[in-house]
Amino acid sequence: MSVATPVRPASSRPEAVQVQLGGRWIAGQALAQRSGEVLVSHHGHLVWVDQHSVRKP
């Protein structure tokens, strides 16, 4: 199994974003990107989401 390496360097700061989940937009921080997905942190929980479900506030 290959592991995708995030595009954003580790030294970059998180970016404020909104993520659509269940028809609602919630606040989070984008930490990294890979193959059409964005790693988002929300209250310490990390999840990879489709980039089409992420927008800037």
Coordinates of C-alpha atoms in Angstrom, one line a residue:
M1 CA 0.0 0.0 0.0
S2 CA 1.4 3.4 -1.0
V3 CA 1.0 6.4 1.2
A4 CA 0.3 9.8 -0.3
T5 CA 2.5 12.6 0.8
P6 CA 0.7 15.9 1.6
V7 CA 1.4 18.7 -0.8
R8 CA 1.6 21.5 1.9
P9 CA 5.0 21.6 3.6
A10 CA 5.0 20.8 7.3
S11 CA 6.2 24.4 8.1
S12 CA 3.1 26.0 6.6
R13 CA 0.4 27.4 8.8
P14 CA -3.1 25.9 8.8
E15 CA -5.7 27.8 6.6
A16 CA -9.2 28.6 7.9
V17 CA -11.9 26.8 5.8
Q18 CA -15.5 25.8 6.0
V19 CA -16.5 22.1 5.3
Q20 CA -19.9 21.0 4.1
L21 CA -21.1 18.0 6.2
G22 CA -24.6 16.8 6.2
G23 CA -25.9 19.9 4.4
R24 CA -24.3 22.3 7.0
W25 CA -21.1 24.2 6.7
I26 CA -18.7 23.9 9.7
A27 CA -15.5 25.8 10.5
G28 CA -12.1 24.0 10.4
Q29 CA -8.5 24.3 9.4
A30 CA -7.0 22.9 6.2
L31 CA -3.7 21.2 7.0
A32 CA -2.7 19.4 3.8
Q33 CA -3.9 18.3 0.4
R34 CA -3.6 15.2 -1.7
S35 CA -5.2 13.8 -4.8
G36 CA -8.4 15.9 -4.7
E37 CA -8.8 15.7 -0.9
V38 CA -8.1 18.1 2.0
L39 CA -7.0 17.2 5.5
V40 CA -9.2 19.2 7.8
S41 CA -9.0 19.7 11.6
H42 CA -12.2 20.5 13.5
H43 CA -11.8 20.7 17.3
G44 CA -8.8 18.4 17.2
H45 CA -10.5 15.8 15.0
L46 CA -8.7 15.1 11.7
V47 CA -10.5 13.9 8.5
W48 CA -9.8 13.8 4.8
V49 CA -12.6 15.3 2.8
D50 CA -13.3 15.8 -0.9
Q51 CA -11.9 19.2 -2.0
H52 CA -15.4 20.1 -3.5
S53 CA -16.8 20.1 0.1
V54 CA -14.3 22.7 1.3
R55 CA -14.5 26.5 0.9
K56 CA -12.8 29.6 2.3
P57 CA -14.9 31.6 4.7

